[in-house]
PDB file of C-alpha atoms in Angstrom:
ATOM      1  CA  MET A   1       0.000   0.000   0.000  1.00 85.00           C
ATOM      2  CA  GLY A   2       1.276   3.447  -0.925  1.00 92.00           C
ATOM      3  CA  THR A   3       2.562   6.302   1.204  1.00 95.00           C
ATOM      4  CA  VAL A   4      -0.416   8.542   0.381  1.00 94.00           C
ATOM      5  CA  ALA A   5      -2.900   6.066   1.841  1.00 94.00           C
ATOM      6  CA  LEU A   6      -0.676   5.339   4.843  1.00 95.00           C
ATOM      7  CA  ALA A   7      -0.227   9.046   5.630  1.00 94.00           C
ATOM      8  CA  ARG A   8      -3.996   9.512   5.474  1.00 94.00           C
ATOM      9  CA  CYS A   9      -4.450   6.815   8.115  1.00 94.00           C
ATOM     10  CA  GLY A  10      -1.823   7.676  10.711  1.00 94.00           C
ATOM     11  CA  GLY A  11       1.530   7.286   8.992  1.00 94.00           C
ATOM     12  CA  ARG A  12       3.817  10.221   9.799  1.00 94.00           C
ATOM     13  CA  PRO A  13       5.149  11.941   6.657  1.00 94.00           C
ATOM     14  CA  PHE A  14       8.771  12.930   6.313  1.00 94.00           C
ATOM     15  CA  GLY A  15       9.540  16.344   4.804  1.00 89.00           C
ATOM     16  CA  THR A  16       8.286  17.096   1.309  1.00 88.00           C
ATOM     17  CA  HIS A  17      11.858  17.924   0.253  1.00 88.00           C
ATOM     18  CA  LEU A  18      12.745  14.223   0.009  1.00 92.00           C
ATOM     19  CA  PHE A  19      12.585  12.559  -3.406  1.00 92.00           C
ATOM     20  CA  SER A  20      13.435   9.191  -4.926  1.00 94.00           C
ATOM     21  CA  VAL A  21      16.766   9.192  -6.755  1.00 94.00           C
ATOM     22  CA  TRP A  22      15.287   7.071  -9.551  1.00 94.00           C
ATOM     23  CA  PRO A  23      11.626   6.795 -10.642  1.00 94.00           C
ATOM     24  CA  GLY A  24       9.786   3.785  -9.292  1.00 94.00           C
ATOM     25  CA  ALA A  25      12.060   3.300  -6.280  1.00 96.00           C
ATOM     26  CA  ALA A  26      10.096   1.911  -3.330  1.00 97.00           C
ATOM     27  CA  PHE A  27      10.531  -0.134  -0.174  1.00 97.00           C
ATOM     28  CA  ALA A  28       8.905  -0.992   3.148  1.00 96.00           C
ATOM     29  CA  ALA A  29      11.233  -2.007   5.967  1.00 97.00           C
ATOM     30  CA  ALA A  30      12.129  -1.643   9.634  1.00 97.00           C
ATOM     31  CA  ALA A  31      14.221   1.430  10.386  1.00 98.00           C
ATOM     32  CA  PHE A  32      17.878   1.324  11.375  1.00 98.00           C
ATOM     33  CA  PRO A  33      18.646   4.924  12.434  1.00 98.00           C
ATOM     34  CA  VAL A  34      21.957   6.594  11.589  1.00 98.00           C
ATOM     35  CA  ARG A  35      23.313   9.947  12.751  1.00 97.00           C
ATOM     36  CA  CYS A  36      26.149  11.307  10.635  1.00 97.00           C
ATOM     37  CA  ALA A  37      28.519  14.037  11.727  1.00 96.00           C
ATOM     38  CA  PRO A  38      28.204  17.137   9.515  1.00 95.00           C
ATOM     39  CA  GLY A  39      29.927  16.531   6.178  1.00 96.00           C
ATOM     40  CA  ASP A  40      30.990  12.995   7.148  1.00 97.00           C
ATOM     41  CA  ASN A  41      29.551   9.550   6.351  1.00 97.00           C
ATOM     42  CA  LEU A  42      31.635   7.205   8.520  1.00 97.00           C
ATOM     43  CA  ALA A  43      28.481   6.282  10.451  1.00 97.00           C
ATOM     44  CA  LEU A  44      26.783   5.281   7.195  1.00 97.00           C
ATOM     45  CA  HIS A  45      29.610   2.859   6.381  1.00 97.00           C
ATOM     46  CA  VAL A  46      29.295   1.396   9.882  1.00 98.00           C
ATOM     47  CA  ALA A  47      25.530   1.075   9.464  1.00 98.00           C
ATOM     48  CA  VAL A  48      25.887  -0.782   6.157  1.00 98.00           C
ATOM     49  CA  ALA A  49      28.189  -3.281   7.873  1.00 97.00           C
ATOM     50  CA  GLN A  50      25.998  -3.644  10.973  1.00 96.00           C
ATOM     51  CA  ALA A  51      22.326  -3.202   9.984  1.00 96.00           C
ATOM     52  CA  PRO A  52      20.179  -6.354   9.835  1.00 96.00           C
ATOM     53  CA  PRO A  53      19.489  -7.510   6.262  1.00 96.00           C
ATOM     54  CA  GLY A  54      16.140  -6.204   5.061  1.00 97.00           C
ATOM     55  CA  SER A  55      16.236  -3.066   7.191  1.00 98.00           C
ATOM     56  CA  ALA A  56      16.274   0.526   5.922  1.00 98.00           C
ATOM     57  CA  LEU A  57      18.874   3.102   6.869  1.00 98.00           C
ATOM     58  CA  VAL A  58      17.269   6.378   7.988  1.00 98.00           C
ATOM     59  CA  VAL A  59      19.969   9.022   8.166  1.00 97.00           C
ATOM     60  CA  ASP A  60      20.135  12.327  10.058  1.00 96.00           C
ATOM     61  CA  VAL A  61      22.992  14.422   8.643  1.00 94.00           C
ATOM     62  CA  ALA A  62      23.001  16.927  11.515  1.00 89.00           C
ATOM     63  CA  GLY A  63      21.594  19.762   9.423  1.00 88.00           C
ATOM     64  CA  GLU A  64      24.506  19.851   6.963  1.00 92.00           C
ATOM     65  CA  ALA A  65      22.694  18.650   3.834  1.00 92.00           C
ATOM     66  CA  GLU A  66      24.951  20.018   1.099  1.00 94.00           C
ATOM     67  CA  TYR A  67      27.253  17.011   0.789  1.00 96.00           C
ATOM     68  CA  GLY A  68      26.951  13.807  -1.233  1.00 96.00           C
ATOM     69  CA  TYR A  69      26.601  11.406   1.700  1.00 97.00           C
ATOM     70  CA  VAL A  70      25.583   8.391  -0.410  1.00 97.00           C
ATOM     71  CA  ASP A  71      27.610   7.534  -3.509  1.00 97.00           C
ATOM     72  CA  GLU A  72      27.976   4.542  -5.814  1.00 97.00           C
ATOM     73  CA  ILE A  73      30.327   2.671  -3.467  1.00 97.00           C
ATOM     74  CA  LEU A  74      27.981   2.983  -0.491  1.00 97.00           C
ATOM     75  CA  ALA A  75      24.932   2.098  -2.575  1.00 97.00           C
ATOM     76  CA  VAL A  76      26.540  -1.041  -3.997  1.00 97.00           C
ATOM     77  CA  ALA A  77      27.791  -2.046  -0.540  1.00 97.00           C
ATOM     78  CA  ALA A  78      24.322  -1.537   0.957  1.00 98.00           C
ATOM     79  CA  ARG A  79      22.662  -3.499  -1.834  1.00 97.00           C
ATOM     80  CA  THR A  80      25.153  -6.338  -1.434  1.00 97.00           C
ATOM     81  CA  ARG A  81      24.557  -6.468   2.322  1.00 97.00           C
ATOM     82  CA  GLY A  82      20.784  -6.731   1.862  1.00 97.00           C
ATOM     83  CA  VAL A  83      19.803  -3.202   2.952  1.00 98.00           C
ATOM     84  CA  ALA A  84      16.258  -2.493   1.719  1.00 98.00           C
ATOM     85  CA  GLY A  85      16.777   1.225   1.112  1.00 98.00           C
ATOM     86  CA  ILE A  86      18.207   4.497   2.399  1.00 98.00           C
ATOM     87  CA  VAL A  87      16.427   7.707   3.422  1.00 97.00           C
ATOM     88  CA  LEU A  88      18.558  10.716   4.318  1.00 96.00           C
ATOM     89  CA  ASP A  89      18.048  14.392   5.096  1.00 94.00           C
ATOM     90  CA  GLY A  90      21.031  15.194   2.906  1.00 94.00           C
ATOM     91  CA  CYS A  91      22.243  14.990  -0.663  1.00 96.00           C
ATOM     92  CA  VAL A  92      23.518  12.111  -2.744  1.00 97.00           C
ATOM     93  CA  ARG A  93      25.910  11.808  -5.703  1.00 96.00           C
ATOM     94  CA  ASP A  94      26.508   9.306  -8.488  1.00 96.00           C
ATOM     95  CA  VAL A  95      22.753   9.224  -9.101  1.00 96.00           C
ATOM     96  CA  THR A  96      23.001   7.328 -12.401  1.00 96.00           C
ATOM     97  CA  ALA A  97      25.132   4.641 -10.793  1.00 97.00           C
ATOM     98  CA  ILE A  98      22.766   4.412  -7.799  1.00 97.00           C
ATOM     99  CA  ALA A  99      19.843   3.906 -10.173  1.00 96.00           C
ATOM    100  CA  HIS A 100      21.800   1.250 -12.070  1.00 96.00           C
ATOM    101  CA  CYS A 101      22.584  -0.487  -8.786  1.00 95.00           C
ATOM    102  CA  GLY A 102      18.847  -0.630  -8.020  1.00 95.00           C
ATOM    103  CA  LEU A 103      19.028   0.433  -4.376  1.00 97.00           C
ATOM    104  CA  PRO A 104      16.023   2.617  -3.414  1.00 98.00           C
ATOM    105  CA  VAL A 105      17.536   5.879  -2.148  1.00 98.00           C
ATOM    106  CA  PHE A 106      15.541   8.945  -1.052  1.00 97.00           C
ATOM    107  CA  GLY A 107      17.356  12.214  -0.411  1.00 95.00           C
ATOM    108  CA  ALA A 108      17.050  15.978  -0.305  1.00 94.00           C
ATOM    109  CA  GLY A 109      19.101  16.759  -3.394  1.00 94.00           C
ATOM    110  CA  VAL A 110      22.223  16.070  -5.408  1.00 96.00           C
ATOM    111  CA  SER A 111      25.681  17.388  -4.528  1.00 96.00           C
ATOM    112  CA  VAL A 112      29.143  16.667  -5.909  1.00 96.00           C
ATOM    113  CA  ARG A 113      30.787  17.682  -2.620  1.00 96.00           C
ATOM    114  CA  GLU A 114      32.606  14.724  -1.123  1.00 95.00           C
ATOM    115  CA  VAL A 115      32.347  13.864   2.559  1.00 96.00           C
ATOM    116  CA  GLY A 116      34.902  12.842   5.151  1.00 95.00           C
ATOM    117  CA  HIS A 117      35.090   9.385   6.722  1.00 94.00           C
ATOM    118  CA  ASP A 118      36.422   9.965  10.239  1.00 93.00           C
ATOM    119  CA  ALA A 119      34.188  12.259  12.312  1.00 92.00           C
ATOM    120  CA  GLY A 120      32.154   9.649  14.168  1.00 91.00           C
ATOM    121  CA  GLY A 121      28.375   9.711  14.464  1.00 95.00           C
ATOM    122  CA  ALA A 122      25.999   7.060  15.846  1.00 97.00           C
ATOM    123  CA  VAL A 123      24.004   4.027  14.671  1.00 97.00           C
ATOM    124  CA  GLY A 124      20.940   2.337  16.118  1.00 96.00           C
ATOM    125  CA  ARG A 125      19.992   5.330  18.292  1.00 96.00           C
ATOM    126  CA  GLN A 126      16.872   7.495  17.986  1.00 96.00           C
ATOM    127  CA  ILE A 127      17.221  10.366  15.516  1.00 96.00           C
ATOM    128  CA  SER A 128      15.103  13.331  14.406  1.00 93.00           C
ATOM    129  CA  MET A 129      14.222  13.928  10.760  1.00 93.00           C
ATOM    130  CA  ASN A 130      12.673  16.934   9.064  1.00 84.00           C
ATOM    131  CA  ALA A 131       8.972  16.301   8.658  1.00 76.00           C
ATOM    132  CA  THR A 132       5.767  17.687   7.202  1.00 73.00           C
ATOM    133  CA  GLY A 133       4.586  19.832  10.089  1.00 69.00           C
ATOM    134  CA  PRO A 134       6.018  22.098  12.770  1.00 72.00           C
ATOM    135  CA  ALA A 135       8.011  19.496  14.696  1.00 81.00           C
ATOM    136  CA  PRO A 136      10.842  17.128  13.758  1.00 89.00           C
ATOM    137  CA  LEU A 137       9.925  13.480  13.271  1.00 92.00           C
ATOM    138  CA  PRO A 138      11.542  11.056  15.734  1.00 94.00           C
ATOM    139  CA  VAL A 139      12.641   7.753  14.204  1.00 97.00           C
ATOM    140  CA  ARG A 140      13.525   4.777  16.400  1.00 96.00           C
ATOM    141  CA  ARG A 141      14.975   1.429  15.554  1.00 96.00           C
ATOM    142  CA  GLY A 142      12.080  -0.861  14.667  1.00 94.00           C
ATOM    143  CA  ASP A 143       9.750   1.851  13.377  1.00 97.00           C
ATOM    144  CA  TRP A 144       8.403   0.892   9.960  1.00 97.00           C
ATOM    145  CA  ILE A 145       9.473   3.036   6.996  1.00 97.00           C
ATOM    146  CA  VAL A 146       7.593   3.072   3.694  1.00 97.00           C
ATOM    147  CA  ALA A 147       8.878   5.028   0.694  1.00 97.00           C
ATOM    148  CA  ASP A 148       7.728   5.432  -2.895  1.00 96.00           C
ATOM    149  CA  ASP A 149       7.505   8.113  -5.592  1.00 94.00           C
ATOM    150  CA  ASP A 150       5.005  10.092  -3.479  1.00 94.00           C
ATOM    151  CA  GLY A 151       7.273  10.414  -0.440  1.00 94.00           C
ATOM    152  CA  VAL A 152       8.340   8.724   2.783  1.00 96.00           C
ATOM    153  CA  VAL A 153       6.268   7.905   5.876  1.00 96.00           C
ATOM    154  CA  CYS A 154       7.067   6.447   9.277  1.00 96.00           C
ATOM    155  CA  LEU A 155       4.784   3.978  11.050  1.00 96.00           C
ATOM    156  CA  PRO A 156       5.782   4.073  14.735  1.00 95.00           C
ATOM    157  CA  ARG A 157       6.406   0.666  16.241  1.00 92.00           C
ATOM    158  CA  GLY A 158       3.395  -0.433  18.246  1.00 92.00           C
ATOM    159  CA  GLN A 159       1.010   1.321  15.833  1.00 93.00           C
ATOM    160  CA  VAL A 160       1.831  -0.524  12.615  1.00 93.00           C
ATOM    161  CA  SER A 161      -1.029  -3.040  12.706  1.00 91.00           C
ATOM    162  CA  THR A 162      -3.635  -0.369  13.459  1.00 93.00           C
ATOM    163  CA  ILE A 163      -2.402   1.931  10.692  1.00 94.00           C
ATOM    164  CA  ILE A 164      -2.305  -0.914   8.158  1.00 93.00           C
ATOM    165  CA  ALA A 165      -5.844  -2.026   9.021  1.00 93.00           C
ATOM    166  CA  GLU A 166      -7.192   1.524   8.639  1.00 92.00           C
ATOM    167  CA  THR A 167      -5.266   1.961   5.391  1.00 91.00           C
ATOM    168  CA  MET A 168      -6.725  -1.211   3.897  1.00 92.00           C
ATOM    169  CA  ASN A 169     -10.230   0.075   4.641  1.00 92.00           C
ATOM    170  CA  SER A 170      -9.351   3.450   3.125  1.00 90.00           C
ATOM    171  CA  ILE A 171      -8.002   1.834  -0.046  1.00 90.00           C
ATOM    172  CA  THR A 172     -11.174  -0.226  -0.395  1.00 90.00           C
ATOM    173  CA  ARG A 173     -13.297   2.926  -0.111  1.00 90.00           C
ATOM    174  CA  GLU A 174     -11.096   4.763  -2.643  1.00 90.00           C
ATOM    175  CA  ARG A 175     -11.349   1.931  -5.150  1.00 92.00           C
ATOM    176  CA  GLU A 176     -15.124   1.884  -4.804  1.00 93.00           C
ATOM    177  CA  ILE A 177     -15.170   5.616  -5.607  1.00 92.00           C
ATOM    178  CA  ILE A 178     -12.906   5.137  -8.656  1.00 93.00           C
ATOM    179  CA  ASP A 179     -15.161   2.274  -9.784  1.00 94.00           C
ATOM    180  CA  ALA A 180     -18.218   4.519  -9.474  1.00 93.00           C
ATOM    181  CA  VAL A 181     -16.487   7.364 -11.344  1.00 94.00           C
ATOM    182  CA  CYS A 182     -15.678   4.934 -14.169  1.00 95.00           C
ATOM    183  CA  ALA A 183     -19.392   4.094 -14.259  1.00 92.00           C
ATOM    184  CA  GLY A 184     -20.165   7.777 -14.876  1.00 92.00           C
ATOM    185  CA  GLU A 185     -21.004   9.052 -11.403  1.00 92.00           C
ATOM    186  CA  SER A 186     -19.915  12.478 -10.177  1.00 92.00           C
ATOM    187  CA  THR A 187     -17.213  13.028  -7.577  1.00 91.00           C
ATOM    188  CA  LEU A 188     -19.404  15.819  -6.196  1.00 92.00           C
ATOM    189  CA  ASP A 189     -22.037  13.276  -5.208  1.00 92.00           C
ATOM    190  CA  LEU A 190     -19.688  10.490  -4.226  1.00 91.00           C
ATOM    191  CA  LEU A 191     -17.671  12.736  -1.890  1.00 91.00           C
ATOM    192  CA  GLY A 192     -20.555  14.885  -0.696  1.00 91.00           C
ATOM    193  CA  LEU A 193     -19.033  18.115  -2.009  1.00 92.00           C
ATOM    194  CA  ASP A 194     -20.874  21.447  -2.202  1.00 92.00           C
ATOM    195  CA  PRO A 195     -20.162  23.061  -5.601  1.00 92.00           C
ATOM    196  CA  SER A 196     -22.284  26.139  -4.762  1.00 91.00           C
ATOM    197  CA  ARG A 197     -19.350  27.406  -2.718  1.00 91.00           C
ATOM    198  CA  VAL A 198     -17.381  27.866  -5.948  1.00 93.00           C
ATOM    199  CA  THR A 199     -17.982  31.090  -7.868  1.00 89.00           C
ATOM    200  CA  GLY A 200     -19.168  30.347 -11.391  1.00 91.00           C
ATOM    201  CA  TRP A 201     -20.851  27.021 -10.600  1.00 91.00           C
ATOM    202  CA  GLU A 202     -23.663  26.600 -13.109  1.00 88.00           C
ATOM    203  CA  GLY A 203     -24.974  23.180 -12.147  1.00 77.00           C
ATOM    204  CA  GLY A 204     -27.740  24.397  -9.868  1.00 61.00           C
ATOM    205  CA  GLU A 205     -29.091  21.521  -7.816  1.00 54.00           C
ATOM    206  CA  ASN A 206     -28.425  18.943 -10.538  1.00 48.00           C
ATOM    207  CA  THR A 207     -26.856  15.772  -9.103  1.00 49.00           C
ATOM    208  CA  ASN A 208     -26.808  12.132 -10.072  1.00 50.00           C
ATOM    209  CA  ASP A 209     -28.740  11.299  -6.929  1.00 52.00           C
ATOM    210  CA  PRO A 210     -31.102  14.090  -5.799  1.00 51.00           C
ATOM    211  CA  ALA A 211     -31.904  12.083  -2.669  1.00 52.00           C
ATOM    212  CA  THR A 212     -28.353  12.456  -1.434  1.00 50.00           C
ATOM    213  CA  PRO A 213     -28.093  15.441   0.958  1.00 54.00           C
ATOM    214  CA  ARG A 214     -25.487  17.924  -0.258  1.00 56.00           C
ATOM    215  CA  GLY A 215     -22.387  17.689   1.903  1.00 56.00           C
ATOM    216  CA  ARG A 216     -22.844  14.014   2.826  1.00 58.00           C
ATOM    217  CA  PRO A 217     -21.019  11.331   0.773  1.00 63.00           C
ATOM    218  CA  ARG A 218     -23.306   8.868  -0.976  1.00 63.00           C
ATOM    219  CA  GLN A 219     -23.106   5.403   0.569  1.00 63.00           C
ATOM    220  CA  LEU A 220     -21.712   2.854  -1.860  1.00 63.00           C
ATOM    221  CA  ASN A 221     -22.823  -0.763  -1.995  1.00 58.00           C
ATOM    222  CA  PRO A 222     -21.381  -2.291   1.204  1.00 49.00           C
ATOM    223  CA  ARG A 223     -21.024  -5.670  -0.484  1.00 43.00           C
ATOM    224  CA  ARG A 224     -18.423  -4.190  -2.798  1.00 43.00           C
ATOM    225  CA  GLY A 225     -16.201  -3.604   0.208  1.00 41.00           C
ATOM    226  CA  ASP A 226     -15.853  -7.358   0.679  1.00 43.00           C
ATOM    227  CA  ARG A 227     -12.592  -8.186  -1.068  1.00 39.00           C
ATOM    228  CA  GLY A 228     -12.173 -11.772  -0.058  1.00 39.00           C
ATOM    229  CA  GLY A 229     -11.558 -10.800   3.557  1.00 38.00           C
ATOM    230  CA  GLU A 230      -8.402  -8.853   2.676  1.00 38.00           C
ATOM    231  CA  GLY A 231      -9.915  -5.398   2.121  1.00 37.00           C
ATOM    232  CA  HIS A 232      -8.402  -5.190  -1.362  1.00 37.00           C
ATOM    233  CA  SER A 233      -7.926  -7.116  -4.584  1.00 36.00           C
ATOM    234  CA  SER A 234      -5.367  -7.235  -7.351  1.00 35.00           C
ATOM    235  CA  ALA A 235      -7.958  -6.760 -10.103  1.00 34.00           C
ATOM    236  CA  TRP A 236     -11.294  -5.087 -10.578  1.00 34.00           C
ATOM    237  CA  SER A 237     -14.340  -6.636 -12.141  1.00 35.00           C
ATOM    238  CA  ARG A 238     -15.065  -3.615 -14.336  1.00 34.00           C
ATOM    239  CA  ARG A 239     -12.596  -3.171 -17.199  1.00 36.00           C
ATOM    240  CA  GLY A 240     -13.368  -0.855 -20.063  1.00 41.00           C
ATOM    241  CA  SER A 241     -12.726   2.778 -20.808  1.00 42.00           C
ATOM    242  CA  CYS A 242     -11.072   3.091 -17.387  1.00 48.00           C
ATOM    243  CA  SER A 243      -8.735   0.115 -17.779  1.00 41.00           C
ATOM    244  CA  THR A 244      -5.658   2.326 -17.542  1.00 39.00           C
ATOM    245  CA  VAL A 245      -6.863   3.844 -14.262  1.00 37.00           C
ATOM    246  CA  THR A 246      -7.678   0.475 -12.770  1.00 35.00           C
ATOM    247  CA  ASP A 247      -4.316  -0.929 -13.815  1.00 39.00           C
ATOM    248  CA  VAL A 248      -2.569   1.888 -11.936  1.00 34.00           C
ATOM    249  CA  TYR A 249      -4.656   1.565  -8.789  1.00 33.00           C
ATOM    250  CA  GLY A 250      -4.484  -2.216  -8.885  1.00 38.00           C
ATOM    251  CA  GLY A 251      -0.878  -1.967  -7.735  1.00 37.00           C
ATOM    252  CA  ASP A 252      -1.541   0.353  -4.778  1.00 35.00           C
TER     253      ASP A 252
END
């Protein structure tokens, strides 16, 4: 399930400045926090050697973002050691080589400035990352990190199951809405929106379902929410003019 749906249901978004180094990069893994000294990535090398296979390195660069903390050598080493991905509040370099290596890396930019390898840092300890909102986002070892082309979110340990359950329900509801839109229904009715608040609206009181009170979402068929007990499915029953849309959402 994607970061947009997870963030809607309790996942904590990282800062909007983070982006995937190569399109389509994605992972979901337990966090292994790393704190680098400013302009130095020794702690990252230690983390690659020490992090459990399948975990994700989440890296605080101590506010000094304008260095290329992750390069081709580190990316290849991390991939070889089974690291699922890297998220850092700093820049990267060798972006073409990182993409070729296939390691999902999410950073704040690209910089050719090289870093040192001797200033210390810390691994496995709680860190703070820039986040969407007024306060930094704490990341602890064992928190769950999900990253894709839309961004990065943190699911705090102890809340993962609850967030996933709510997200599955949200995805089911969203797919029902898309299905209804493909059948010709209006998003105004489906979402209970009030178009009269928009200057220039010429639709009057015309809706697909006049019985639906304006401002209240129309209830969809509850039986359509039954997806084999999983809350979702890999394919939709309706395929037609909206086949491209359903193909995209089928992989959410």
